[in-house]
PDB file of C-alpha atoms and ligand atoms in Angstrom:
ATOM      1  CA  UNK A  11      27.961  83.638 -15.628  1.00 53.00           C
ATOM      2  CA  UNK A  12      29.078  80.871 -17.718  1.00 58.00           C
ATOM      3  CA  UNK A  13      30.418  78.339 -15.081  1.00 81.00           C
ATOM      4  CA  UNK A  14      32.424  76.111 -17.697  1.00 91.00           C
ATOM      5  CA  UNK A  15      36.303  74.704 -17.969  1.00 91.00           C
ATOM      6  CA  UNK A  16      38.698  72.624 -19.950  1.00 94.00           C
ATOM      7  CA  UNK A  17      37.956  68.754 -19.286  1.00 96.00           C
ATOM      8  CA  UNK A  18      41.023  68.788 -18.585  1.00 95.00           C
ATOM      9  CA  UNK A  19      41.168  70.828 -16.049  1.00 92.00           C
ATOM     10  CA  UNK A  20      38.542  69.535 -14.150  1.00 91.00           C
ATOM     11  CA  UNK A  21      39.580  65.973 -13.989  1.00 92.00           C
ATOM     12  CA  UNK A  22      42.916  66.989 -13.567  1.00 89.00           C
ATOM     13  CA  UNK A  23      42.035  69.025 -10.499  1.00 84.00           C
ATOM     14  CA  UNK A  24      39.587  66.358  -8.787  1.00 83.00           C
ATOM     15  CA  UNK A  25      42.558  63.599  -8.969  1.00 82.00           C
ATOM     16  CA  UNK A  26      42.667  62.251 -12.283  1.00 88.00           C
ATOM     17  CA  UNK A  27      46.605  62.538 -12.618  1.00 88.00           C
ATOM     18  CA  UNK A  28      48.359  65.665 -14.298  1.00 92.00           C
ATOM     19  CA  UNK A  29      46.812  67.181 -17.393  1.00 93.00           C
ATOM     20  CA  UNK A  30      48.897  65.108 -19.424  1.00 95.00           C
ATOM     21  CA  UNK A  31      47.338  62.102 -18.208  1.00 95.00           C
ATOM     22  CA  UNK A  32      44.123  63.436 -18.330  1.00 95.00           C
ATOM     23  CA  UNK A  33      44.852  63.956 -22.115  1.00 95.00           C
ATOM     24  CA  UNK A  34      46.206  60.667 -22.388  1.00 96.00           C
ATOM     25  CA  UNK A  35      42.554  59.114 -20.614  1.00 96.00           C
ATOM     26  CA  UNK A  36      40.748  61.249 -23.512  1.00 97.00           C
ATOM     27  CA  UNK A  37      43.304  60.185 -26.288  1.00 96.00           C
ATOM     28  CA  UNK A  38      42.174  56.577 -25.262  1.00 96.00           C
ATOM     29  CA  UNK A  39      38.882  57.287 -25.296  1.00 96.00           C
ATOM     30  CA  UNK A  40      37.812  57.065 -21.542  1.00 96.00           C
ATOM     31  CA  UNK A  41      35.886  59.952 -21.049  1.00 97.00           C
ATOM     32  CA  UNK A  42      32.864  60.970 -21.795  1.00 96.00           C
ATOM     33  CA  UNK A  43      30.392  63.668 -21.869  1.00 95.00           C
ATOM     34  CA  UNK A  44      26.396  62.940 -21.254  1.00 93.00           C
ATOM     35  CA  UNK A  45      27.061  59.981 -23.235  1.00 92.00           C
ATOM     36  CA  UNK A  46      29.694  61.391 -26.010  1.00 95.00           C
ATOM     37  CA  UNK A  47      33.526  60.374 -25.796  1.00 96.00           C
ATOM     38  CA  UNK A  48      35.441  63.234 -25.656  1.00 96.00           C
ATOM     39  CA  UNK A  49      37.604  63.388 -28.163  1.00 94.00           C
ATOM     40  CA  UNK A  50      39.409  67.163 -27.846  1.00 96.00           C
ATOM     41  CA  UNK A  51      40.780  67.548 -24.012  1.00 96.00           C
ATOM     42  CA  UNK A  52      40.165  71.430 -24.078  1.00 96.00           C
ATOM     43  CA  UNK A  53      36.710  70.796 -24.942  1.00 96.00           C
ATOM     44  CA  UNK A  54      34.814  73.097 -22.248  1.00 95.00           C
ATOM     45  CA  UNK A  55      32.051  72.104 -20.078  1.00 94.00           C
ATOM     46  CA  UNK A  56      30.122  72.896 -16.848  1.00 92.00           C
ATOM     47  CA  UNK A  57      30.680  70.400 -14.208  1.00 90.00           C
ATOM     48  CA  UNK A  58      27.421  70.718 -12.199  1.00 87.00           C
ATOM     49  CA  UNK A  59      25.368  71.138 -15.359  1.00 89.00           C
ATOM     50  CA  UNK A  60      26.969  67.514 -17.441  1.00 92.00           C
ATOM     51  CA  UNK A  61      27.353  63.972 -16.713  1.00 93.00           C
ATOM     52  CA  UNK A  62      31.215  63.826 -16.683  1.00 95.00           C
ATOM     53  CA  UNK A  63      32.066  59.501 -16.374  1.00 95.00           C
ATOM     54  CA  UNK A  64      35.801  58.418 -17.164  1.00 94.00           C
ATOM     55  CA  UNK A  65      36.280  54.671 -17.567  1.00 93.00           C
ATOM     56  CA  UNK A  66      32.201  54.175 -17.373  1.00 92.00           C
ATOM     57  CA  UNK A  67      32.240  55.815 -13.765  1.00 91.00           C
ATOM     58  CA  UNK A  68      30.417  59.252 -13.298  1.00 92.00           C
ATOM     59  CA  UNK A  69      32.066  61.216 -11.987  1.00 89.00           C
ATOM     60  CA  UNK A  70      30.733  63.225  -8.887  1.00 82.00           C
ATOM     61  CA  UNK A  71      32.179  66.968  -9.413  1.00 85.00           C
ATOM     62  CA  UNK A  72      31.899  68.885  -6.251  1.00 86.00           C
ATOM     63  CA  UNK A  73      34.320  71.923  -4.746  1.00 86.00           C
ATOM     64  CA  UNK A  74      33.664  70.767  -1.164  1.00 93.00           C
ATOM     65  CA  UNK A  75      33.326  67.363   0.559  1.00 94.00           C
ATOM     66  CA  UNK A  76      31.625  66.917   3.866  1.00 97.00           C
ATOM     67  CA  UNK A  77      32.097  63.660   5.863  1.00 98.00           C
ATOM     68  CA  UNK A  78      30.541  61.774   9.102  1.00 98.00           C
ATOM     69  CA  UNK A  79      33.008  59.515  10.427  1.00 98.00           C
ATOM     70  CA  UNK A  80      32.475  56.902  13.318  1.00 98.00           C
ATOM     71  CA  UNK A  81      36.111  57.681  14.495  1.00 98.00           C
ATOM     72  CA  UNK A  82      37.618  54.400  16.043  1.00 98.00           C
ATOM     73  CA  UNK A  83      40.103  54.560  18.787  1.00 98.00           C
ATOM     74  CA  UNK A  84      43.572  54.249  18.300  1.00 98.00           C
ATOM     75  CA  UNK A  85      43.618  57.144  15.611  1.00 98.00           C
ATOM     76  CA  UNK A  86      44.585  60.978  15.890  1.00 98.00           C
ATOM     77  CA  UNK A  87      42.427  64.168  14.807  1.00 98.00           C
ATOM     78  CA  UNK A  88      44.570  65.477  12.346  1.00 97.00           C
ATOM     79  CA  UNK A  89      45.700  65.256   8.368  1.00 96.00           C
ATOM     80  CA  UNK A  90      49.441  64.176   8.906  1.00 94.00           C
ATOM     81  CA  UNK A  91      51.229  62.956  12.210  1.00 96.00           C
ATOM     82  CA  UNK A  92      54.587  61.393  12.492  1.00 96.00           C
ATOM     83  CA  UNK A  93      53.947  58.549  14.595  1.00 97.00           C
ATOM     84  CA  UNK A  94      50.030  57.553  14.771  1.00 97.00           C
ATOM     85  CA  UNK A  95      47.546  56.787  12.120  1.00 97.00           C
ATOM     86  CA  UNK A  96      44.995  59.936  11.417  1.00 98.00           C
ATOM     87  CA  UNK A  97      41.705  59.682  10.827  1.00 98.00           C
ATOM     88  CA  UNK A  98      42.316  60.844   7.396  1.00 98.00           C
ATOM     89  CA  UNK A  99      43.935  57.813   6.700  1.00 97.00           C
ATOM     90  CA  UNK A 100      41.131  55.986   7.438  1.00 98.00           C
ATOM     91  CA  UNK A 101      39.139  57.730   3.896  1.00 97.00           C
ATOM     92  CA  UNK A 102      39.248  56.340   0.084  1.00 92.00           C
ATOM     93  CA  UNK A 103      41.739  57.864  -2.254  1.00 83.00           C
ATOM     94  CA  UNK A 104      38.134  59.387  -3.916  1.00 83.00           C
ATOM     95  CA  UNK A 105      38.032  61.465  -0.817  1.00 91.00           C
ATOM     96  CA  UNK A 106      41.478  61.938   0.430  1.00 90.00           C
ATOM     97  CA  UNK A 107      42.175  63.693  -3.398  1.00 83.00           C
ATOM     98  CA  UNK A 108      39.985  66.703  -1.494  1.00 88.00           C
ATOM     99  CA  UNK A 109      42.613  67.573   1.267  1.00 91.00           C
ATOM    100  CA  UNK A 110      39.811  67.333   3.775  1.00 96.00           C
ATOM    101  CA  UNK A 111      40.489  67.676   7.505  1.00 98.00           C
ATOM    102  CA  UNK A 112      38.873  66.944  11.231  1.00 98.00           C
ATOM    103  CA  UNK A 113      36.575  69.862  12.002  1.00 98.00           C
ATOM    104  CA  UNK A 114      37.245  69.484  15.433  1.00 96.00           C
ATOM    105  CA  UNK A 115      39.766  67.272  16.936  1.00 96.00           C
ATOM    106  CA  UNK A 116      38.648  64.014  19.323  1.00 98.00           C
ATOM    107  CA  UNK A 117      40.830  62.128  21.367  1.00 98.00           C
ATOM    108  CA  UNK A 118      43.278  59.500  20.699  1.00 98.00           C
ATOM    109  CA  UNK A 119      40.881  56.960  22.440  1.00 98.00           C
ATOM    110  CA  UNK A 120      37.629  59.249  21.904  1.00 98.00           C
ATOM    111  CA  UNK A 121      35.415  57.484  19.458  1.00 98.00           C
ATOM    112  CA  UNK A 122      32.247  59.167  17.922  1.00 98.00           C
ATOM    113  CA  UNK A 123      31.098  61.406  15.477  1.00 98.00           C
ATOM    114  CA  UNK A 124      33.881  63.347  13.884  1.00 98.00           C
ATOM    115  CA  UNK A 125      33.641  65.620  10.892  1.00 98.00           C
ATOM    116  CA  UNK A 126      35.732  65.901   7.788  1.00 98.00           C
ATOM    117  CA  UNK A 127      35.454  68.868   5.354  1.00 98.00           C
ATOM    118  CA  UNK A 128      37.406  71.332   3.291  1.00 96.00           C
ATOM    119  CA  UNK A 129      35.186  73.979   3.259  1.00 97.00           C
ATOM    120  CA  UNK A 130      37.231  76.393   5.944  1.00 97.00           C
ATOM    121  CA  UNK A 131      33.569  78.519   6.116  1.00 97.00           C
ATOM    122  CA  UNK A 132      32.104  76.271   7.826  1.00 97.00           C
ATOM    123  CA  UNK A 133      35.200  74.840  10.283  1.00 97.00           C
ATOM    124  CA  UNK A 134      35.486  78.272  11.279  1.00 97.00           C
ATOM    125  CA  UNK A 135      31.559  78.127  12.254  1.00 97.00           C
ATOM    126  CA  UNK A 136      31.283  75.351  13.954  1.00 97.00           C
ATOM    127  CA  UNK A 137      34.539  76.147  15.930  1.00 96.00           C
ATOM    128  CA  UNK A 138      34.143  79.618  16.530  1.00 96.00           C
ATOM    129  CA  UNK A 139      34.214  79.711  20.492  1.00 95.00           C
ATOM    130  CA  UNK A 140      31.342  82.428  20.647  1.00 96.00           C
ATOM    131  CA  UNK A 141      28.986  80.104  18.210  1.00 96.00           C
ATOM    132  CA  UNK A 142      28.892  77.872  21.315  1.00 96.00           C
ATOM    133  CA  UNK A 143      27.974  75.031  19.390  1.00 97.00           C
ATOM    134  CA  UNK A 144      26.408  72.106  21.153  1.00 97.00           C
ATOM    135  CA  UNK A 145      28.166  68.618  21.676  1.00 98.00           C
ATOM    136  CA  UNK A 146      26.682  65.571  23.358  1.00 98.00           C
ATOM    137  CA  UNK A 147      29.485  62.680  24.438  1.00 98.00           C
ATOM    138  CA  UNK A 148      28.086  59.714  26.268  1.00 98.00           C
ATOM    139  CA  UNK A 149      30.397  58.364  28.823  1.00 98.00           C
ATOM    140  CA  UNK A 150      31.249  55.398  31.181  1.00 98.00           C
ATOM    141  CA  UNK A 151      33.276  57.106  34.639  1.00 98.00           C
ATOM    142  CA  UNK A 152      35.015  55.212  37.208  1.00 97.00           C
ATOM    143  CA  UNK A 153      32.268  55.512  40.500  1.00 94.00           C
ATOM    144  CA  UNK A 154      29.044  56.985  41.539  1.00 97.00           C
ATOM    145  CA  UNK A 155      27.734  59.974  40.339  1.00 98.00           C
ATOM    146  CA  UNK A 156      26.065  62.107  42.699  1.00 96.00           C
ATOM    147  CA  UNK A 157      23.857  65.309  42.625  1.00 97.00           C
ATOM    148  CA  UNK A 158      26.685  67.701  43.621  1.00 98.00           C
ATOM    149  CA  UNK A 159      28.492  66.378  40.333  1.00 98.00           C
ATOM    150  CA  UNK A 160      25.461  67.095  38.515  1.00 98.00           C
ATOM    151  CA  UNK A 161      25.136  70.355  40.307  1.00 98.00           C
ATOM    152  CA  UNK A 162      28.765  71.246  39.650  1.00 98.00           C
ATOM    153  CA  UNK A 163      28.307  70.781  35.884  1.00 98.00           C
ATOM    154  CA  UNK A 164      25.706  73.104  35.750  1.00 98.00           C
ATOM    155  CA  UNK A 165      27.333  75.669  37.749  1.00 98.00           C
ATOM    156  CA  UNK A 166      30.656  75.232  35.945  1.00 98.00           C
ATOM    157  CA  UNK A 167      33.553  73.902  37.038  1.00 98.00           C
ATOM    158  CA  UNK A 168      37.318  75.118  37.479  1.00 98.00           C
ATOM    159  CA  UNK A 169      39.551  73.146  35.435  1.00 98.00           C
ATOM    160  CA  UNK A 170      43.577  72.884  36.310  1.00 96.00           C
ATOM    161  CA  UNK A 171      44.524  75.733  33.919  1.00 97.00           C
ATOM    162  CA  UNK A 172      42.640  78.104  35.554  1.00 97.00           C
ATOM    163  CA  UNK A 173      39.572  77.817  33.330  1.00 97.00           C
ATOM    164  CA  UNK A 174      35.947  77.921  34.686  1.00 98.00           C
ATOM    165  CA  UNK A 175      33.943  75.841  32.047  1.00 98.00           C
ATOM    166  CA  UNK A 176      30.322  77.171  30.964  1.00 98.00           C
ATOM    167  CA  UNK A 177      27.320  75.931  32.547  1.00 98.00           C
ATOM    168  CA  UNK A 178      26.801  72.312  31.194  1.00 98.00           C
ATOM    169  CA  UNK A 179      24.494  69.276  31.551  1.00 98.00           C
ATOM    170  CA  UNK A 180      25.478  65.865  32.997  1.00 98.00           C
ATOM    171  CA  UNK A 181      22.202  63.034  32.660  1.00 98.00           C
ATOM    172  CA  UNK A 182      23.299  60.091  34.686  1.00 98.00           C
ATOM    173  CA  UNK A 183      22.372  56.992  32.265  1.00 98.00           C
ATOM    174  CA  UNK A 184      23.300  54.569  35.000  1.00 98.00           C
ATOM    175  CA  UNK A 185      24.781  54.967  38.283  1.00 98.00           C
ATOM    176  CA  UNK A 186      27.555  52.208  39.717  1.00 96.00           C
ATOM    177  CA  UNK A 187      30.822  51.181  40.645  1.00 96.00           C
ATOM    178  CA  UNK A 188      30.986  51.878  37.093  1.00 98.00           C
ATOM    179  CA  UNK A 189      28.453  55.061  35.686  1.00 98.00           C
ATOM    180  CA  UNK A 190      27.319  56.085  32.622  1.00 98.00           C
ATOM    181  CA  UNK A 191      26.361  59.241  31.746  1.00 98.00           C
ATOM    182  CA  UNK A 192      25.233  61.774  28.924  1.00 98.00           C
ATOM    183  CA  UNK A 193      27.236  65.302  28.621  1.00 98.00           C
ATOM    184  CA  UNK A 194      26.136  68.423  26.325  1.00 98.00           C
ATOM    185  CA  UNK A 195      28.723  71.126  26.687  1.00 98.00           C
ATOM    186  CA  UNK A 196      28.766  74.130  24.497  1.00 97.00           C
ATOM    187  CA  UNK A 197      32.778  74.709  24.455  1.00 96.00           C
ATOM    188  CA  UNK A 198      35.809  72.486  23.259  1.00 94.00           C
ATOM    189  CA  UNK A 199      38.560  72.854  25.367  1.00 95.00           C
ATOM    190  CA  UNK A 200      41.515  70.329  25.042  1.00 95.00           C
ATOM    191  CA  UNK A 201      40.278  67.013  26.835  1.00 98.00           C
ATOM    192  CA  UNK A 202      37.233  68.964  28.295  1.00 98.00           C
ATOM    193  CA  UNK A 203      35.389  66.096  29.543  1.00 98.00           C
ATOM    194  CA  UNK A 204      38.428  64.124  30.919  1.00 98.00           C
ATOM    195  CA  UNK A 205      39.572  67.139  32.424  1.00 98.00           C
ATOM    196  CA  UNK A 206      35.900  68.261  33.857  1.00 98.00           C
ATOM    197  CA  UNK A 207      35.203  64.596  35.863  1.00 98.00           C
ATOM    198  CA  UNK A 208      39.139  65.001  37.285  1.00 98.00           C
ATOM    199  CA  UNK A 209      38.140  67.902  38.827  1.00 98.00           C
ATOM    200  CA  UNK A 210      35.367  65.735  40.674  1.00 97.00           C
ATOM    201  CA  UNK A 211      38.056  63.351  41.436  1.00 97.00           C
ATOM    202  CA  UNK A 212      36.358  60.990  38.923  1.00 97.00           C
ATOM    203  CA  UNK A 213      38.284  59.411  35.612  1.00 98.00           C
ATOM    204  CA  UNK A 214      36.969  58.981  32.107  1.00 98.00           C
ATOM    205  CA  UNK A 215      37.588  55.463  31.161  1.00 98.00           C
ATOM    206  CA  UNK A 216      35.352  55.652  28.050  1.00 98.00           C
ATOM    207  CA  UNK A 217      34.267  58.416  25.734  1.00 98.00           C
ATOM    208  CA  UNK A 218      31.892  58.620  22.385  1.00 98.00           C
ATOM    209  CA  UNK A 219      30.893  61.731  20.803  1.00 98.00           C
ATOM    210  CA  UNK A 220      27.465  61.353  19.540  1.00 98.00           C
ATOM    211  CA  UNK A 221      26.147  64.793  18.122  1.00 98.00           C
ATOM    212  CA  UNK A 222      26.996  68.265  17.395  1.00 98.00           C
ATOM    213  CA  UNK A 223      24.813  71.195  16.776  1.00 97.00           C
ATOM    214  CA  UNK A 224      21.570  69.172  15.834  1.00 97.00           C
ATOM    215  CA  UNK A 225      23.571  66.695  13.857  1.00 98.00           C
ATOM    216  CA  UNK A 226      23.533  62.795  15.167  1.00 98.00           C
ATOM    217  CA  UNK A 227      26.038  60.085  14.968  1.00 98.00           C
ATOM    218  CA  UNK A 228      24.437  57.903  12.499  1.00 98.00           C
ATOM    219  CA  UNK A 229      24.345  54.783  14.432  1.00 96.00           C
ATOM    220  CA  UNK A 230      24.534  52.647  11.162  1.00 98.00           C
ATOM    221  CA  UNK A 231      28.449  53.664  10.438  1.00 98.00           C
ATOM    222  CA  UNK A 232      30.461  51.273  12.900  1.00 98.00           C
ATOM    223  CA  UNK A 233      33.907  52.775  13.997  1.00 98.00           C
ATOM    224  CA  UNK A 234      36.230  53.407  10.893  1.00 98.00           C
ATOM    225  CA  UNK A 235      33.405  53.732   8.631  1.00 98.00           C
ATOM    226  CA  UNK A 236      32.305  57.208   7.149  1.00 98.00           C
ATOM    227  CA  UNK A 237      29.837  58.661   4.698  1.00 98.00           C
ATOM    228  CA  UNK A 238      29.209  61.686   3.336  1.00 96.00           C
ATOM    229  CA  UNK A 239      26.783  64.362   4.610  1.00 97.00           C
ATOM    230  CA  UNK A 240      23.277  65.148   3.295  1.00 94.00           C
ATOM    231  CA  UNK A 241      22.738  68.737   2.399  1.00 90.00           C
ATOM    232  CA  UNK A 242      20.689  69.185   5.248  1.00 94.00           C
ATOM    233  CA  UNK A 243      22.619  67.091   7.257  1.00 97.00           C
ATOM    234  CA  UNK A 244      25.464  69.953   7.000  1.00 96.00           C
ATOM    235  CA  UNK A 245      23.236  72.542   8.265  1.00 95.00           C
ATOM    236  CA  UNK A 246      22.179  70.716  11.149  1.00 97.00           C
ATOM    237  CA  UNK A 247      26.143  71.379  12.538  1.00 96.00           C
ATOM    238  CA  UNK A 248      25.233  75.120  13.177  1.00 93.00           C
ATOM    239  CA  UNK A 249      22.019  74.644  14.518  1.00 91.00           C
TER     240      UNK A 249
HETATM  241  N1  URA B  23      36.640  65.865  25.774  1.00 92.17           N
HETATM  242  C1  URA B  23      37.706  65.057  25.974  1.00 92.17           C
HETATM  243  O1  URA B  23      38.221  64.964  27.071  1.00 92.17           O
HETATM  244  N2  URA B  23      38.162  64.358  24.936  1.00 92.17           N
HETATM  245  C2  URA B  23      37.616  64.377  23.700  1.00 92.17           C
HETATM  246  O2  URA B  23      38.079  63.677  22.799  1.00 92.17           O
HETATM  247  C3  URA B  23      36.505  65.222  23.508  1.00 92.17           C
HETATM  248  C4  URA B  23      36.037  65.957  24.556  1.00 92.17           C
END
């Protein structure tokens, strides 16, 4: 099945403006095809299968984006908000021209690996409550930790709504007046971790997410930056 389209159509849809000014980039003689200007702008071509580049850039066709953010603090998990800045600001027009959105929210003052995607498929997979997809957060607690803590996470613990969490796994990193500490849960409920240590009494005062499913925080992106995801990078999130 011939996968092909009107150039227009394609640049059109991936941000280059309306058709008309699509046209009006070929009229001038911006675009080009695996090294041929294009001079008629319902010329049609497969986008995986040609070298598309408009003003000497190639252009990088894909239907579905997939990005690793170091989210910083200060920002919100979601595409639009009245009041704070979302971590959707934070991406390039390049990116932004794909509607993609947090799979997964994080914390106001959470920091950490957050993914951005608009490919719904695999949101709904990595969110799906019965996946039980892993997450790792490392995180500095007001006070000692002690075994019945540890014990507690393992056993599950009754949150203030009523909810007993799934057996989960606290490593103490450091033990003080002020701990640190490694958690892998399998669930996301709103402010889990915050809202598991208050149960022990104990507060949060720092919080990083640093993997989910088998996919790491690549250390390399400080917070605000992002990049996007190898292929096998993306199914690392389901594993
Ligand atoms: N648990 C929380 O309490 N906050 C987050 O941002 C993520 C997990």
């Amino acid at each position: 099945m011939s996968k092909k389209e009107r150039i227009d159509k394609i640049l059109s849809n991936i941000g280059y403006g309306s058709r008309k000014d699509v046209k009006n980039l070929i009229k001038k003689g911006m675009v080009s095809i695996d090294g041929n200007i294009v001079k008629d702008s319902g010329m049609k071509v497969d986008p995986y299968e040609t070298k598309i580049y408009v003003r000497d850039k190639l252009v990088r066709y894909r239907k579905y984006i997939y990005i690793m953010m170091n989210k910083p603090e200060g920002y919100v998990s979601s595409t639009d908000d009245p009041i704070n800045n979302t971590v959707v600001d934070l991406l390039d027009d390049e990116y932004k021209i794909f509607d993609p959105f947090p799979v997964g929210r994080l914390d106001k003052d959470t920091v950490g690996l957050l993914i951005l995607s608009n490919d719904g498929k695999l949101a709904h997979r990595v969110l799906a409550p019965k996946n039980h997809i892993s997450k790792t957060y490392f995180a500095k607690i007001q006070g000692k930790i002690d075994d019945e803590d540890i014990t507690r996470f393992k056993e599950g613990i009754l949150l203030d709504d009523g909810y007993k969490t799934m057996s989960s796994k606290l490593d103490v990193l450091k033990n003080g007046d002020i701990s640190e500490v490694c958690i892998n849960i399998k669930e996301g409920k709103f402010h889990q971790i915050k809202r598991m240590f208050k149960a022990l009494d104990k507060k949060v005062i720092y919080l990083k997410r640093i993997s989910m499913g088998s996919l790491k925080l690549d250390e390399s992106l400080r917070e605000g930056e992002y990049r996007e995801l190898e292929i096998e990078e993306i199914n690392l999130l389901t594993k």
